[in-house]
Short mmCIF file of C-alpha atoms in Angstrom, two decimals:
data_model
loop_
_atom_site.label_atom_id
_atom_site.label_comp_id
_atom_site.label_asym_id
_atom_site.label_seq_id
_atom_site.Cartn_x
_atom_site.Cartn_y
_atom_site.Cartn_z
CA UNK A 131 14.28 5.41 -8.72
CA UNK A 132 10.66 4.40 -8.47
CA UNK A 133 8.02 7.00 -7.84
CA UNK A 134 4.23 7.19 -7.87
CA UNK A 135 2.48 10.53 -8.13
CA UNK A 136 -1.17 11.11 -7.37
CA UNK A 137 -1.54 14.82 -7.97
CA UNK A 138 -5.18 15.00 -6.89
CA UNK A 139 -5.26 15.28 -3.11
CA UNK A 140 -9.02 15.41 -2.80
CA UNK A 141 -11.93 15.22 -5.22
CA UNK A 142 -15.59 15.88 -4.48
CA UNK A 143 -18.34 14.78 -6.82
CA UNK A 144 -22.08 14.50 -6.65
CA UNK A 145 -23.56 11.03 -6.72
CA UNK A 146 -23.95 9.54 -10.22
CA UNK A 147 -21.16 11.65 -11.66
CA UNK A 148 -18.20 9.95 -13.30
CA UNK A 149 -14.80 10.58 -11.75
CA UNK A 150 -11.24 9.78 -12.82
CA UNK A 151 -8.37 9.39 -10.39
CA UNK A 152 -4.96 10.02 -11.91
CA UNK A 153 -1.78 8.06 -11.28
CA UNK A 154 1.58 8.75 -12.89
CA UNK A 155 4.57 6.54 -12.21
CA UNK A 156 8.31 6.51 -12.79
CA UNK A 157 10.48 3.43 -13.03
CA UNK A 158 13.51 2.18 -14.94
CA UNK A 159 12.36 -1.43 -14.69
CA UNK A 160 11.07 -3.09 -17.84
CA UNK A 161 8.97 -5.49 -15.79
CA UNK A 162 6.80 -3.95 -13.12
CA UNK A 163 3.31 -4.07 -11.67
CA UNK A 164 0.78 -1.35 -10.99
CA UNK A 165 -1.99 -1.51 -8.43
CA UNK A 166 -4.94 0.38 -7.04
CA UNK A 167 -6.09 0.03 -3.44
CA UNK A 168 -9.10 1.48 -1.67
CA UNK A 169 -9.13 2.63 1.94
CA UNK A 170 -12.71 3.25 3.13
CA UNK A 171 -13.41 5.28 6.29
CA UNK A 172 -13.15 2.09 8.34
CA UNK A 173 -9.40 2.13 7.63
CA UNK A 174 -8.61 -1.22 6.05
CA UNK A 175 -6.79 -1.42 2.73
CA UNK A 176 -8.62 -3.24 -0.04
CA UNK A 177 -6.93 -4.49 -3.20
CA UNK A 178 -8.74 -3.44 -6.40
CA UNK A 179 -6.56 -4.33 -9.38
CA UNK A 180 -3.10 -5.46 -10.52
CA UNK A 181 -1.61 -4.76 -13.93
CA UNK A 182 1.74 -5.91 -15.29
CA UNK A 183 3.86 -3.77 -17.56
CA UNK A 184 3.30 -6.01 -20.57
CA UNK A 185 -0.46 -5.81 -20.48
CA UNK A 186 -1.81 -2.46 -21.64
CA UNK A 187 -5.35 -3.67 -22.11
CA UNK A 188 -7.86 -1.55 -20.30
CA UNK A 189 -9.94 -3.33 -17.72
CA UNK A 190 -13.53 -2.89 -16.64
CA UNK A 191 -15.09 -4.32 -13.54
CA UNK A 192 -18.63 -3.15 -13.01
CA UNK A 193 -18.54 0.62 -12.48
CA UNK A 194 -14.74 0.60 -12.23
CA UNK A 195 -12.38 0.88 -15.16
CA UNK A 196 -8.65 1.32 -15.48
CA UNK A 197 -6.65 2.89 -18.29
CA UNK A 198 -2.98 1.91 -18.48
CA UNK A 199 -0.80 3.88 -20.92
CA UNK A 200 2.91 3.16 -20.94
CA UNK A 201 3.54 6.03 -23.34
CA UNK A 202 2.50 8.53 -20.68
CA UNK A 203 3.43 6.35 -17.66
CA UNK A 204 -0.11 6.61 -16.37
CA UNK A 205 -2.55 4.20 -14.78
CA UNK A 206 -5.79 6.07 -14.27
CA UNK A 207 -8.88 4.82 -12.49
CA UNK A 208 -12.41 5.82 -13.45
CA UNK A 209 -15.55 5.27 -11.42
CA UNK A 210 -18.72 5.53 -13.48
CA UNK A 211 -21.95 6.68 -11.87
CA UNK A 212 -20.30 7.22 -8.51
CA UNK A 213 -22.07 6.25 -5.30
CA UNK A 214 -21.70 7.43 -1.71
CA UNK A 215 -20.12 4.06 -0.85
CA UNK A 216 -17.25 4.93 -3.19
CA UNK A 217 -16.13 7.61 -0.74
CA UNK A 218 -12.65 6.54 0.32
CA UNK A 219 -8.98 7.21 -0.11
CA UNK A 220 -7.60 5.53 -3.21
CA UNK A 221 -3.94 4.61 -3.53
CA UNK A 222 -1.97 3.80 -6.63
CA UNK A 223 1.11 1.59 -6.14
CA UNK A 224 4.07 0.29 -8.13
CA UNK A 225 6.22 -2.77 -7.61
CA UNK A 226 9.34 -4.01 -9.31
CA UNK A 227 12.98 -4.83 -8.93
CA UNK A 228 15.16 -1.75 -8.67
CA UNK A 229 18.92 -2.26 -8.43
CA UNK A 230 18.28 -5.93 -7.71
CA UNK A 231 15.94 -5.19 -4.81
CA UNK A 232 12.20 -5.83 -4.91
CA UNK A 233 10.22 -2.79 -3.78
CA UNK A 234 6.59 -1.85 -3.50
CA UNK A 235 5.77 1.83 -3.17
CA UNK A 236 2.57 3.85 -2.90
CA UNK A 237 1.42 7.25 -4.00
CA UNK A 238 0.12 9.73 -1.46
CA UNK A 239 -3.49 8.84 -2.19
CA UNK A 240 -6.56 10.67 -3.46
CA UNK A 241 -9.47 11.24 -1.12
CA UNK A 242 -12.75 10.87 -2.99
CA UNK A 243 -15.90 12.32 -1.50
CA UNK A 244 -19.15 11.39 -3.16
CA UNK A 245 -21.99 13.63 -2.04
CA UNK A 246 -25.58 12.47 -2.00
CA UNK B 277 -6.65 -18.54 6.84
CA UNK B 278 -6.19 -15.62 9.20
CA UNK B 279 -4.34 -13.60 6.54
CA UNK B 280 -2.18 -10.86 8.07
CA UNK B 281 -2.63 -10.21 11.76
CA UNK B 282 -1.28 -7.28 13.72
CA UNK B 283 -1.19 -6.61 17.43
CA UNK B 284 -1.96 -4.42 19.23
CA UNK B 285 -4.70 -2.41 17.51
CA UNK B 286 -4.10 0.63 19.68
CA UNK B 287 -1.15 1.70 21.79
CA UNK B 288 -0.19 4.78 23.75
CA UNK B 289 3.46 5.25 24.70
CA UNK B 290 5.42 7.88 26.53
CA UNK B 291 8.45 9.43 24.90
CA UNK B 292 11.46 7.18 25.33
CA UNK B 293 9.54 3.96 25.88
CA UNK B 294 10.18 0.97 23.66
CA UNK B 295 7.73 -1.49 22.20
CA UNK B 296 7.28 -4.09 19.48
CA UNK B 297 4.47 -4.17 16.99
CA UNK B 298 3.71 -7.74 16.03
CA UNK B 299 2.88 -8.93 12.54
CA UNK B 300 2.19 -12.46 11.35
CA UNK B 301 0.93 -14.03 8.13
CA UNK B 302 -0.15 -17.56 7.37
CA UNK B 303 0.01 -17.46 3.58
CA UNK B 304 3.67 -18.45 3.23
CA UNK B 305 4.46 -15.13 1.59
CA UNK B 306 8.07 -14.26 0.99
CA UNK B 307 7.65 -10.49 1.06
CA UNK B 308 6.63 -8.64 4.20
CA UNK B 309 6.73 -4.95 4.89
CA UNK B 310 5.85 -2.23 7.35
CA UNK B 311 4.30 1.10 6.38
CA UNK B 312 3.31 4.13 8.33
CA UNK B 313 0.38 6.26 7.29
CA UNK B 314 0.24 9.93 8.18
CA UNK B 315 -2.30 12.50 6.94
CA UNK B 316 -1.41 13.70 3.45
CA UNK B 317 1.68 11.46 3.26
CA UNK B 318 0.17 8.26 1.96
CA UNK B 319 1.80 4.98 2.91
CA UNK B 320 5.51 5.27 3.52
CA UNK B 321 7.67 2.17 3.56
CA UNK B 322 9.63 1.70 6.79
CA UNK B 323 11.32 -1.69 6.38
CA UNK B 324 10.76 -4.73 4.26
CA UNK B 325 11.89 -8.31 3.91
CA UNK B 326 12.03 -10.67 0.94
CA UNK B 327 12.50 -13.76 3.07
CA UNK B 328 13.58 -15.13 6.42
CA UNK B 329 16.90 -13.65 7.47
CA UNK B 330 16.74 -10.83 4.90
CA UNK B 331 15.61 -7.31 5.72
CA UNK B 332 16.19 -3.92 4.18
CA UNK B 333 15.34 -0.29 4.77
CA UNK B 334 12.55 1.60 3.09
CA UNK B 335 11.97 5.34 2.85
CA UNK B 336 11.67 6.14 6.55
CA UNK B 337 13.64 3.56 8.58
CA UNK B 338 15.10 5.82 11.29
CA UNK B 339 13.93 4.91 14.78
CA UNK B 340 12.72 1.46 13.78
CA UNK B 341 14.27 -2.01 13.77
CA UNK B 342 13.02 -5.22 12.23
CA UNK B 343 14.00 -8.85 12.07
CA UNK B 344 12.69 -11.84 10.12
CA UNK B 345 13.59 -15.07 11.83
CA UNK B 346 10.69 -17.01 10.30
CA UNK B 347 8.62 -16.70 7.13
CA UNK B 348 5.51 -15.99 9.20
CA UNK B 349 6.61 -13.22 11.55
CA UNK B 350 7.93 -9.71 10.97
CA UNK B 351 7.98 -7.62 14.17
CA UNK B 352 8.67 -3.88 14.15
CA UNK B 353 10.57 -2.47 17.12
CA UNK B 354 10.55 1.10 18.34
CA UNK B 355 13.61 1.40 20.55
CA UNK B 356 12.93 4.86 22.00
CA UNK B 357 9.56 6.23 20.98
CA UNK B 358 9.24 9.85 19.88
CA UNK B 359 6.11 11.97 19.26
CA UNK B 360 7.06 12.02 15.55
CA UNK B 361 6.32 8.29 15.48
CA UNK B 362 2.66 8.88 16.24
CA UNK B 363 1.01 7.26 13.24
CA UNK B 364 -1.01 4.34 11.95
CA UNK B 365 1.19 1.36 11.15
CA UNK B 366 0.31 -1.26 8.58
CA UNK B 367 1.99 -4.58 8.02
CA UNK B 368 1.63 -6.25 4.63
CA UNK B 369 2.69 -9.42 2.89
CA UNK B 370 2.74 -10.69 -0.66
CA UNK B 371 3.94 -13.54 -2.79
CA UNK B 372 6.70 -12.43 -5.12
CA UNK B 373 7.38 -15.76 -6.72
CA UNK B 374 4.19 -17.27 -8.06
CA UNK B 375 0.52 -17.92 -7.50
CA UNK B 376 -2.86 -16.45 -8.40
CA UNK B 377 -2.35 -13.49 -6.07
CA UNK B 378 1.20 -12.86 -7.21
CA UNK B 379 2.37 -9.44 -6.13
CA UNK B 380 -0.92 -8.44 -4.45
CA UNK B 381 -0.25 -6.99 -1.03
CA UNK B 382 -2.39 -8.26 1.81
CA UNK B 383 -2.63 -5.80 4.65
CA UNK B 384 -3.17 -6.20 8.34
CA UNK B 385 -5.85 -4.11 10.11
CA UNK B 386 -3.33 -1.53 11.31
CA UNK B 387 -2.00 -0.34 14.68
CA UNK B 388 -2.81 3.17 15.83
CA UNK B 389 0.15 4.38 17.89
CA UNK B 390 0.23 7.57 19.91
CA UNK B 391 3.45 8.79 21.52
CA UNK B 392 3.00 11.42 24.19
#
């Protein structure tokens, strides 16, 4: 079965600190995709990144970086020099075909509070 | 491109009432899904569809029905509303066959439902 675990329910940091959000996944699929989404206080869900299971290269986009390690089934998200605008709930998600059925599931989310 | 649209944005129901949450997308996406979001529970999959005429249950399907008669529309029906169905509901769609945004879920703005 597919599963996504975000063990950190809530994290508080002071502005300019670096913060890492953890995501651990379980799947039996050999081909799958991992995602991160952001949900700011306004409530909409914003896509941040997609990674397929064959691409373990880390990715950096501005202050955001992602570390994908198949060996530990983890897809962690780091924000460097955090800002108040980064305050949001962040969701990790997994998609793939399980038992011939395509599914897309989310973790329970990590609420990040960046304090000025 | 309107993306994913949901109506209504807010709804209050009494226990036992029925209603339909509407969802439409104009991106010709095969995959459409409904999630509910409750505090501390993340996004839980209710029902999903991989194409017109094909639907399947997610994690929490009880009390909800869906149908997919066209590629564009994926309504969610509550047959007899219960207070436990008080939640924020998100509809999403994605391409699962090809394209630049392959596998990225596009979300609607959400429907906040209260059942008294």
